[in-house]
CSV table of C-alpha atoms and ligand atoms in Angstrom, one decimal:
chain,number,residue,atom,x,y,z
U,20,MET,CA,-52.9,-45.1,25.4
U,21,ASP,CA,-53.4,-48.7,24.5
U,22,VAL,CA,-53.3,-51.6,27.3
U,23,TYR,CA,-52.1,-54.9,26.9
U,24,ILE,CA,-54.0,-57.9,29.1
U,25,GLY,CA,-53.5,-60.6,27.2
U,26,PRO,CA,-51.4,-63.8,28.2
U,27,TRP,CA,-47.9,-62.7,29.4
U,28,VAL,CA,-45.6,-63.9,26.5
U,29,PRO,CA,-42.2,-64.5,27.3
U,30,PRO,CA,-39.2,-62.3,25.5
U,31,SER,CA,-37.3,-63.7,22.6
U,32,MET,CA,-33.7,-62.4,21.0
U,33,ARG,CA,-31.7,-63.0,18.4
U,34,ILE,CA,-28.7,-65.9,20.2
U,35,GLY,CA,-25.3,-67.0,18.6
U,36,VAL,CA,-23.6,-69.7,19.3
U,37,VAL,CA,-19.6,-70.1,19.8
U,38,GLY,CA,-18.6,-72.9,20.0
U,39,ALA,CA,-20.0,-76.1,18.1
U,40,GLY,CA,-18.3,-78.9,20.2
U,41,VAL,CA,-20.7,-81.0,22.9
U,42,MET,CA,-22.5,-78.7,25.0
U,43,GLY,CA,-22.2,-75.5,22.0
U,44,ARG,CA,-24.6,-78.6,20.1
U,45,ASN,CA,-26.8,-78.3,23.5
U,46,HIS,CA,-27.3,-74.9,23.4
U,47,ALA,CA,-27.7,-75.0,19.9
U,48,ARG,CA,-30.4,-77.6,19.8
U,49,VAL,CA,-32.4,-75.4,23.3
U,50,VAL,CA,-31.8,-72.1,21.1
U,51,HIS,CA,-33.7,-73.4,17.9
U,52,GLN,CA,-36.2,-75.4,20.2
U,53,SER,CA,-37.1,-72.0,22.0
U,54,ARG,CA,-39.2,-68.9,20.7
U,55,ASN,CA,-36.0,-67.4,20.2
U,56,THR,CA,-33.5,-66.8,16.6
U,57,LEU,CA,-30.5,-68.5,16.8
U,58,ILE,CA,-29.2,-66.2,14.0
U,59,GLY,CA,-25.5,-68.7,13.6
U,60,ILE,CA,-22.7,-70.7,14.8
U,61,VAL,CA,-19.1,-69.7,15.9
U,62,ASP,CA,-15.6,-72.7,15.6
U,63,PRO,CA,-13.0,-72.3,14.2
U,64,VAL,CA,-13.5,-75.7,13.4
U,65,LEU,CA,-15.6,-74.5,10.0
U,66,GLU,CA,-16.8,-78.4,9.3
U,67,GLY,CA,-18.2,-78.1,12.8
U,68,ALA,CA,-19.7,-74.7,13.0
U,69,ARG,CA,-21.2,-75.7,9.9
U,70,GLU,CA,-22.6,-78.8,10.2
U,71,VAL,CA,-24.8,-77.7,13.6
U,72,ALA,CA,-26.1,-74.8,11.5
U,73,ARG,CA,-27.1,-77.3,8.8
U,74,LEU,CA,-29.4,-79.0,11.6
U,75,HIS,CA,-30.6,-75.7,12.6
U,76,GLY,CA,-31.2,-74.2,9.6
U,77,THR,CA,-28.8,-70.8,10.5
U,78,GLU,CA,-25.7,-69.6,9.3
U,79,ALA,CA,-21.7,-70.6,9.9
U,80,TYR,CA,-19.0,-68.7,11.0
U,81,GLY,CA,-15.0,-69.0,11.7
U,82,SER,CA,-15.2,-66.3,14.7
U,83,LEU,CA,-17.0,-63.6,17.2
U,84,GLU,CA,-16.6,-61.0,14.3
U,85,GLU,CA,-17.7,-62.4,11.5
U,86,LEU,CA,-21.4,-63.3,13.6
U,87,LEU,CA,-20.7,-59.1,14.8
U,88,ASP,CA,-20.9,-58.7,11.0
U,89,GLY,CA,-23.3,-60.6,9.2
U,90,PRO,CA,-26.2,-60.4,8.0
U,91,VAL,CA,-28.4,-60.2,11.2
U,92,ALA,CA,-27.3,-58.3,14.9
U,93,PRO,CA,-26.9,-61.0,17.3
U,94,GLU,CA,-28.3,-59.5,21.0
U,95,ALA,CA,-26.6,-61.9,23.1
U,96,VAL,CA,-24.4,-64.8,22.2
U,97,ILE,CA,-23.6,-68.1,24.3
U,98,VAL,CA,-19.9,-69.2,24.4
U,99,ALA,CA,-19.6,-72.2,25.0
U,100,THR,CA,-15.2,-73.3,24.3
U,101,PRO,CA,-12.7,-74.2,26.5
U,102,THR,CA,-12.9,-72.7,29.4
U,103,GLU,CA,-9.6,-71.5,28.6
U,104,THR,CA,-10.7,-69.2,26.2
U,105,HIS,CA,-14.0,-67.5,28.0
U,106,GLY,CA,-11.9,-64.8,29.3
U,107,ASP,CA,-11.3,-63.1,26.2
U,108,LEU,CA,-14.3,-64.2,24.0
U,109,VAL,CA,-16.4,-62.6,27.3
U,110,LEU,CA,-15.2,-59.7,27.2
U,111,ARG,CA,-15.1,-59.2,23.3
U,112,ALA,CA,-18.5,-59.9,23.2
U,113,LEU,CA,-19.7,-57.8,26.2
U,114,ASP,CA,-17.2,-55.1,24.4
U,115,ALA,CA,-19.9,-55.3,21.0
U,116,GLY,CA,-22.5,-54.4,23.2
U,117,LEU,CA,-24.2,-58.4,23.9
U,118,HIS,CA,-25.3,-60.4,26.8
U,119,VAL,CA,-23.4,-63.6,27.1
U,120,LEU,CA,-24.0,-66.6,28.4
U,121,VAL,CA,-20.7,-68.3,29.4
U,122,GLU,CA,-20.1,-72.0,30.5
U,123,LYS,CA,-18.8,-73.0,33.1
U,124,PRO,CA,-16.4,-72.4,35.1
U,125,ILE,CA,-16.6,-68.7,33.8
U,126,ALA,CA,-12.6,-68.9,33.0
U,127,THR,CA,-9.6,-70.5,34.1
U,128,ASP,CA,-8.0,-67.9,36.9
U,129,ILE,CA,-9.9,-65.2,39.7
U,130,PRO,CA,-8.6,-61.9,37.8
U,131,THR,CA,-9.5,-62.4,34.4
U,132,ALA,CA,-13.8,-64.2,36.0
U,133,ARG,CA,-12.9,-60.7,38.2
U,134,ARG,CA,-13.0,-58.3,34.8
U,135,MET,CA,-15.6,-60.7,33.0
U,136,VAL,CA,-17.9,-59.9,36.4
U,137,ASP,CA,-16.7,-55.6,36.1
U,138,ALA,CA,-17.3,-55.3,32.7
U,139,ALA,CA,-20.2,-56.8,32.3
U,140,LYS,CA,-21.5,-54.4,34.9
U,141,ASP,CA,-20.1,-51.1,32.8
U,142,ALA,CA,-21.7,-52.8,29.7
U,143,ARG,CA,-25.1,-52.9,31.2
U,144,ARG,CA,-25.1,-55.5,30.3
U,145,THR,CA,-26.9,-59.8,31.5
U,146,LEU,CA,-23.3,-62.0,32.4
U,147,ALA,CA,-24.8,-65.5,33.4
U,148,VAL,CA,-22.5,-68.5,33.7
U,149,GLY,CA,-24.2,-72.1,33.2
U,150,HIS,CA,-23.8,-73.4,36.4
U,151,ILE,CA,-26.7,-76.5,35.4
U,152,GLU,CA,-27.9,-77.6,38.4
U,153,ARG,CA,-29.3,-74.8,39.5
U,154,HIS,CA,-32.3,-75.1,37.0
U,155,ASN,CA,-33.2,-78.5,37.4
U,156,PRO,CA,-36.3,-78.9,38.9
U,157,VAL,CA,-35.4,-80.8,42.1
U,158,VAL,CA,-33.0,-78.6,43.4
U,159,ALA,CA,-35.0,-75.3,42.6
U,160,PHE,CA,-38.0,-78.1,44.5
U,161,ALA,CA,-35.6,-79.1,47.7
U,162,LYS,CA,-33.9,-74.5,47.7
U,163,LYS,CA,-38.0,-73.2,48.1
U,164,ALA,CA,-38.8,-76.3,50.5
U,165,LEU,CA,-35.1,-75.2,53.1
U,166,ALA,CA,-36.3,-71.8,52.4
U,167,GLU,CA,-40.5,-72.4,53.9
U,168,GLY,CA,-38.6,-74.7,56.7
U,169,ARG,CA,-40.4,-77.9,55.1
U,170,PHE,CA,-38.5,-80.1,56.6
U,171,GLY,CA,-37.6,-78.3,59.2
U,172,LYS,CA,-33.6,-76.3,59.9
U,173,PRO,CA,-30.2,-77.8,57.6
U,174,ILE,CA,-27.9,-79.9,59.7
U,175,THR,CA,-25.4,-81.2,56.6
U,176,LEU,CA,-26.0,-80.9,52.7
U,177,SER,CA,-24.1,-83.9,50.6
U,178,THR,CA,-23.7,-84.1,47.3
U,179,ARG,CA,-22.2,-87.2,45.6
U,180,ARG,CA,-21.4,-87.2,41.6
U,181,VAL,CA,-18.7,-90.1,39.9
U,182,SER,CA,-19.4,-91.5,36.8
U,183,ASN,CA,-16.3,-93.0,34.6
U,184,LEU,CA,-12.8,-91.8,33.1
U,185,PRO,CA,-14.6,-89.0,30.4
U,186,GLY,CA,-13.6,-90.1,26.9
U,187,ARG,CA,-11.6,-87.0,26.6
U,188,ILE,CA,-10.4,-85.0,30.2
U,189,ARG,CA,-10.0,-81.0,29.3
U,190,ASP,CA,-6.7,-79.7,31.3
U,191,VAL,CA,-8.5,-79.5,34.7
U,192,GLY,CA,-9.2,-82.5,37.0
U,193,CYS,CA,-12.5,-83.1,38.8
U,194,VAL,CA,-12.6,-80.5,40.7
U,195,LEU,CA,-13.2,-78.2,38.2
U,196,ASP,CA,-14.3,-80.1,35.9
U,197,ILE,CA,-17.3,-81.3,37.4
U,198,GLY,CA,-16.9,-80.9,40.8
U,199,ILE,CA,-18.2,-77.3,40.8
U,200,HIS,CA,-21.4,-78.4,40.5
U,201,ASP,CA,-22.0,-78.9,43.4
U,202,ILE,CA,-20.3,-76.1,45.1
U,203,ASP,CA,-22.3,-74.4,43.2
U,204,VAL,CA,-25.4,-75.8,44.5
U,205,LEU,CA,-25.0,-76.3,47.6
U,206,ASP,CA,-23.7,-72.9,47.6
U,207,HIS,CA,-27.6,-71.4,46.5
U,208,LEU,CA,-29.1,-73.8,49.2
U,209,ALA,CA,-26.3,-72.7,52.1
U,210,GLY,CA,-27.1,-68.8,51.3
U,211,GLY,CA,-23.7,-67.9,50.5
U,212,PRO,CA,-19.6,-69.0,50.5
U,213,PRO,CA,-18.4,-71.1,52.8
U,214,LYS,CA,-16.0,-69.6,55.5
U,215,ARG,CA,-12.9,-72.8,54.8
U,216,VAL,CA,-12.3,-76.1,52.3
U,217,PHE,CA,-11.0,-79.1,53.7
U,218,SER,CA,-10.2,-81.9,50.7
U,219,VAL,CA,-8.8,-84.8,50.3
U,220,GLY,CA,-7.7,-86.4,47.1
U,221,GLY,CA,-5.7,-87.2,43.7
U,222,ASN,CA,-4.6,-88.7,41.2
U,223,HIS,CA,-5.8,-92.8,40.4
U,224,ALA,CA,-5.8,-93.0,36.9
U,225,ALA,CA,-6.3,-90.0,34.9
U,226,LYS,CA,-3.1,-88.8,32.6
U,227,GLY,CA,-1.9,-85.6,33.3
U,228,GLY,CA,-1.0,-86.4,37.0
U,229,LEU,CA,-5.0,-84.4,37.6
U,230,GLU,CA,-7.1,-85.6,40.3
U,231,ASP,CA,-9.8,-87.6,39.4
U,232,HIS,CA,-10.8,-88.3,43.1
U,233,ALA,CA,-12.3,-85.8,46.0
U,234,ASN,CA,-13.8,-85.0,48.5
U,235,LEU,CA,-14.7,-81.6,50.3
U,236,LEU,CA,-16.1,-80.7,53.7
U,237,LEU,CA,-17.2,-76.8,53.2
U,238,ASP,CA,-18.1,-75.3,56.8
U,239,TYR,CA,-20.9,-72.4,55.8
U,240,GLY,CA,-21.7,-72.1,59.7
U,241,HIS,CA,-24.9,-72.7,60.2
U,242,VAL,CA,-24.5,-75.9,57.1
U,243,LYS,CA,-22.6,-78.1,57.0
U,244,GLY,CA,-21.5,-79.7,53.5
U,245,ALA,CA,-20.1,-82.5,51.8
U,246,VAL,CA,-19.2,-82.9,47.7
U,247,GLU,CA,-18.3,-86.1,46.5
U,248,VAL,CA,-17.0,-86.2,43.0
U,249,ASN,CA,-14.5,-88.6,41.2
U,250,TRP,CA,-13.9,-90.0,37.4
U,251,LEU,CA,-13.6,-93.7,39.1
U,252,THR,CA,-17.4,-95.1,39.0
U,253,PRO,CA,-18.1,-98.0,36.2
U,254,ARG,CA,-22.3,-96.2,36.6
U,255,LYS,CA,-23.3,-92.2,36.7
U,256,VAL,CA,-24.8,-91.2,40.2
U,257,ARG,CA,-25.7,-87.9,40.6
U,258,LYS,CA,-27.4,-86.8,44.1
U,259,LEU,CA,-28.2,-84.5,46.8
U,260,ALA,CA,-29.0,-84.8,50.4
U,261,LEU,CA,-30.4,-82.9,52.7
U,262,THR,CA,-30.0,-84.3,56.3
U,263,CYS,CA,-32.2,-81.8,58.5
U,264,ASP,CA,-33.7,-81.8,62.2
U,265,GLU,CA,-37.2,-82.9,60.6
U,266,ALA,CA,-36.4,-84.9,57.5
U,267,PHE,CA,-34.2,-86.4,55.6
U,268,VAL,CA,-34.1,-86.0,51.9
U,269,GLU,CA,-32.8,-87.8,48.6
U,270,CYS,CA,-32.7,-86.1,45.3
U,271,ASP,CA,-31.9,-87.4,42.3
U,272,TYR,CA,-30.2,-85.0,39.7
U,273,ILE,CA,-30.9,-87.6,37.1
U,274,GLU,CA,-34.1,-89.0,37.8
U,275,GLN,CA,-35.6,-85.1,39.0
U,276,VAL,CA,-37.2,-86.8,42.4
U,277,ALA,CA,-37.1,-86.2,45.6
U,278,GLU,CA,-37.4,-88.7,48.3
U,279,VAL,CA,-38.0,-88.0,51.9
U,280,SER,CA,-37.9,-89.7,54.9
U,281,ARG,CA,-39.2,-88.9,58.4
U,282,THR,CA,-39.3,-90.6,61.1
U,283,THR,CA,-41.9,-90.7,64.4
U,284,PHE,CA,-41.3,-92.6,67.8
U,285,GLY,CA,-44.7,-93.9,69.7
U,286,ALA,CA,-45.0,-94.1,72.9
U,287,LEU,CA,-42.3,-96.3,74.8
U,288,ASP,CA,-43.4,-100.0,76.3
U,289,PRO,CA,-41.8,-100.0,79.2
U,290,GLY,CA,-42.3,-103.9,80.1
U,291,ASP,CA,-40.0,-103.8,76.2
U,292,LEU,CA,-37.8,-101.5,76.1
U,293,TYR,CA,-35.7,-103.4,73.5
U,294,GLN,CA,-38.7,-102.6,71.4
U,295,VAL,CA,-38.8,-99.0,70.2
U,296,PRO,CA,-42.0,-97.6,68.3
U,297,VAL,CA,-40.5,-96.1,65.1
U,298,GLN,CA,-42.0,-95.5,62.2
U,299,THR,CA,-40.7,-94.6,58.6
U,300,HIS,CA,-42.6,-92.4,57.0
U,301,LEU,CA,-41.2,-91.9,53.4
U,302,GLU,CA,-42.3,-89.6,50.4
U,303,ARG,CA,-41.1,-89.4,46.8
U,304,ILE,CA,-42.2,-86.6,44.9
U,305,GLU,CA,-42.1,-86.8,41.4
U,306,LEU,CA,-41.3,-82.9,39.7
U,307,ILE,CA,-42.2,-82.0,36.4
U,308,LYS,CA,-39.2,-83.5,34.4
U,309,GLU,CA,-37.8,-80.5,32.5
U,310,GLU,CA,-34.9,-80.3,30.9
U,311,PRO,CA,-32.3,-77.4,32.9
U,312,LEU,CA,-31.0,-76.4,29.7
U,313,ARG,CA,-33.3,-74.9,28.9
U,314,ARG,CA,-34.5,-73.5,32.0
U,315,GLU,CA,-31.3,-71.7,31.7
U,316,LEU,CA,-32.0,-70.4,28.4
U,317,ASP,CA,-35.0,-69.0,29.8
U,318,ASP,CA,-34.1,-67.5,33.1
U,319,PHE,CA,-30.6,-65.4,30.8
U,320,VAL,CA,-33.6,-63.9,28.0
U,321,ASP,CA,-35.7,-62.9,31.2
U,322,ALA,CA,-33.1,-61.4,33.0
U,323,CYS,CA,-31.9,-59.0,29.8
U,324,ALA,CA,-35.1,-57.7,28.9
U,325,SER,CA,-36.2,-57.1,32.5
U,326,GLY,CA,-32.4,-56.4,34.1
U,327,ARG,CA,-32.4,-58.9,36.8
U,328,PRO,CA,-29.5,-61.0,37.6
U,329,ALA,CA,-29.7,-63.9,36.5
U,330,LEU,CA,-29.7,-67.0,38.6
U,331,ALA,CA,-26.2,-68.1,38.6
U,332,ASP,CA,-24.4,-64.3,37.5
U,333,GLY,CA,-21.2,-63.6,37.1
U,334,GLU,CA,-20.9,-63.3,40.0
U,335,VAL,CA,-21.8,-66.8,41.1
U,336,GLY,CA,-19.4,-68.1,38.5
U,337,LEU,CA,-17.3,-66.1,40.6
U,338,GLN,CA,-17.9,-67.3,44.1
U,339,ALA,CA,-17.8,-71.1,42.6
U,340,LEU,CA,-14.7,-70.4,41.1
U,341,ALA,CA,-12.8,-69.4,44.0
U,342,VAL,CA,-14.8,-72.0,46.5
U,343,ALA,CA,-12.8,-74.7,43.8
U,344,PHE,CA,-10.1,-73.5,43.4
U,345,ALA,CA,-9.9,-73.4,48.0
U,346,ALA,CA,-10.4,-77.3,47.8
U,347,LEU,CA,-7.7,-77.3,44.7
U,348,ARG,CA,-5.4,-75.0,47.7
U,349,SER,CA,-6.5,-77.6,50.2
U,350,LEU,CA,-5.9,-80.7,48.7
U,351,SER,CA,-2.2,-80.1,48.2
U,352,SER,CA,-1.3,-78.4,51.6
U,353,GLY,CA,-3.8,-80.6,53.4
U,354,ARG,CA,-4.5,-78.0,55.7
U,355,PRO,CA,-8.2,-76.2,55.9
U,356,GLU,CA,-8.4,-73.2,52.9
U,357,GLU,CA,-10.5,-69.9,52.6
U,358,PRO,CA,-11.9,-68.6,49.4
U,359,GLU,CA,-10.7,-65.1,48.3
U,360,LEU,CA,-13.5,-64.2,48.2
U,361,LEU,CA,-12.8,-60.5,45.8
U,362,GLU,CA,-15.6,-57.9,46.7
U,363,VAL,CA,-16.6,-56.8,42.8
U,364,ALA,CA,-16.3,-52.9,42.4
Y,649,LIG,N1,-22.7,-77.1,31.6
Y,649,LIG,C1,-22.8,-78.4,31.9
Y,649,LIG,O1,-22.5,-79.5,32.2
Y,649,LIG,C2,-21.2,-78.9,31.0
Y,649,LIG,C3,-20.6,-79.7,30.1
Y,649,LIG,C4,-19.5,-80.1,29.6
Y,649,LIG,C5,-19.1,-78.9,29.0
Y,649,LIG,N2,-19.3,-77.8,30.0
Y,649,LIG,C6,-18.9,-76.8,29.0
Y,649,LIG,O2,-18.8,-75.5,28.4
Y,649,LIG,C7,-17.3,-75.9,27.6
Y,649,LIG,C8,-17.4,-76.8,26.2
Y,649,LIG,O3,-16.6,-77.9,26.8
Y,649,LIG,P1,-17.2,-79.2,26.0
Y,649,LIG,O4,-17.5,-80.3,26.8
Y,649,LIG,O5,-18.5,-78.6,24.8
Y,649,LIG,O6,-16.2,-78.9,24.5
Y,649,LIG,P2,-15.7,-79.1,23.5
Y,649,LIG,O7,-14.3,-79.1,23.2
Y,649,LIG,O8,-16.0,-80.8,23.0
Y,649,LIG,O9,-16.2,-77.9,22.4
Y,649,LIG,C9,-15.5,-76.3,22.6
Y,649,LIG,C10,-15.6,-76.1,20.8
Y,649,LIG,O10,-15.0,-74.7,21.2
Y,649,LIG,C11,-14.5,-74.9,19.9
Y,649,LIG,N3,-13.7,-73.3,20.0
Y,649,LIG,C12,-12.4,-73.0,20.4
Y,649,LIG,N4,-11.3,-72.2,20.9
Y,649,LIG,C13,-13.2,-70.9,19.7
Y,649,LIG,C14,-12.5,-70.1,20.0
Y,649,LIG,N5,-12.0,-69.0,19.8
Y,649,LIG,N6,-14.6,-69.7,19.0
Y,649,LIG,C15,-15.1,-70.3,18.5
Y,649,LIG,N7,-15.5,-72.0,18.5
Y,649,LIG,C16,-14.1,-72.3,19.2
Y,649,LIG,C17,-13.6,-75.8,19.5
Y,649,LIG,O11,-13.3,-76.1,18.3
Y,649,LIG,C18,-14.3,-76.9,19.7
Y,649,LIG,O12,-15.4,-77.3,18.7
Y,649,LIG,C19,-16.1,-75.9,28.6
Y,649,LIG,O13,-16.1,-74.9,29.2
Y,649,LIG,C20,-16.6,-76.7,29.5
Y,649,LIG,O14,-16.7,-76.6,30.8
Y,649,LIG,C21,-19.9,-77.6,30.3
């Protein structure tokens, strides 16, 4: 029997991208740049699909079924369409025997998200969700460092994700559109969902009365979380801060840099109690910059090939959605709310 002893070769797949909008174009580019084969772009706005297909030397299709009937059978699809279409498209793709990476939020309601997770289980197919920040090297660094106890015991985890009002507002406010990124990161670092969420915020400028600013407090029990999110800030800030009992760590999602501050206290001089000898040490950690979308694709393809869960699988998507909905309920009830966490079948 021949035993292959060469270098590990990552698996590759035949992948179709559904949705030729902002995110679909990015996914198509990343698939094309990878070892995988981009076998088609699907969009009912055919001109959009053709434009992206031309860019990456592949075919354009007007519907998922046309892609499935195409000359080359896909093994997986990436669904980057408006959130309200995720449920139907993902269930049709799983039914056709495909693995699926669907953009976040997984769906517009919990029962639909749950049906998607159950269907993937029944079909024995990988379902991954586009919680891209889990694949950000600075989040991977924080997760590993916390697990190793590098900063001592975590006490609070807080994030700031603010920027200008987006050019085009979808049918959801800032909590479901961008806040859900940090809800997922804090769940990831805390090791599970919060027991309860309290949030304040509201509408200042966004059309349709959608919430354009919100502050969330997430109680994980062993650690406390805080998420600040708004569309009312004239510059883009994407930060994560870890307050631990041995260090303060500030992570920049965009720069993929972590700054670790530690304080050491010298001996007190009884003759000068005003001078407390404190020394602060600042360590700047610049991570090897990698595109999180590419790491997300590699994780998805490896999960499909190995059968292991994706780093952000369907359950993770369902959980993040449940916590986001609890935050939205709290925004209107003015009370702390518990996430509706249903056991998946
Ligand atoms: N991970 C991230 O950082 C991130 C960033 C932006 C958007 N998103 C998510 O990505 C998804 C898409 O957002 P976008 O900004 O790319 O939207 P978009 O409006 O730019 O593009 C959506 C595209 O989907 C197409 N479409 C609609 N119905 C379709 C169908 N049935 N089959 C195929 N194509 C269809 C539309 O014609 C459009 O071209 C949303 O769920 C959004 O929340 C994620």
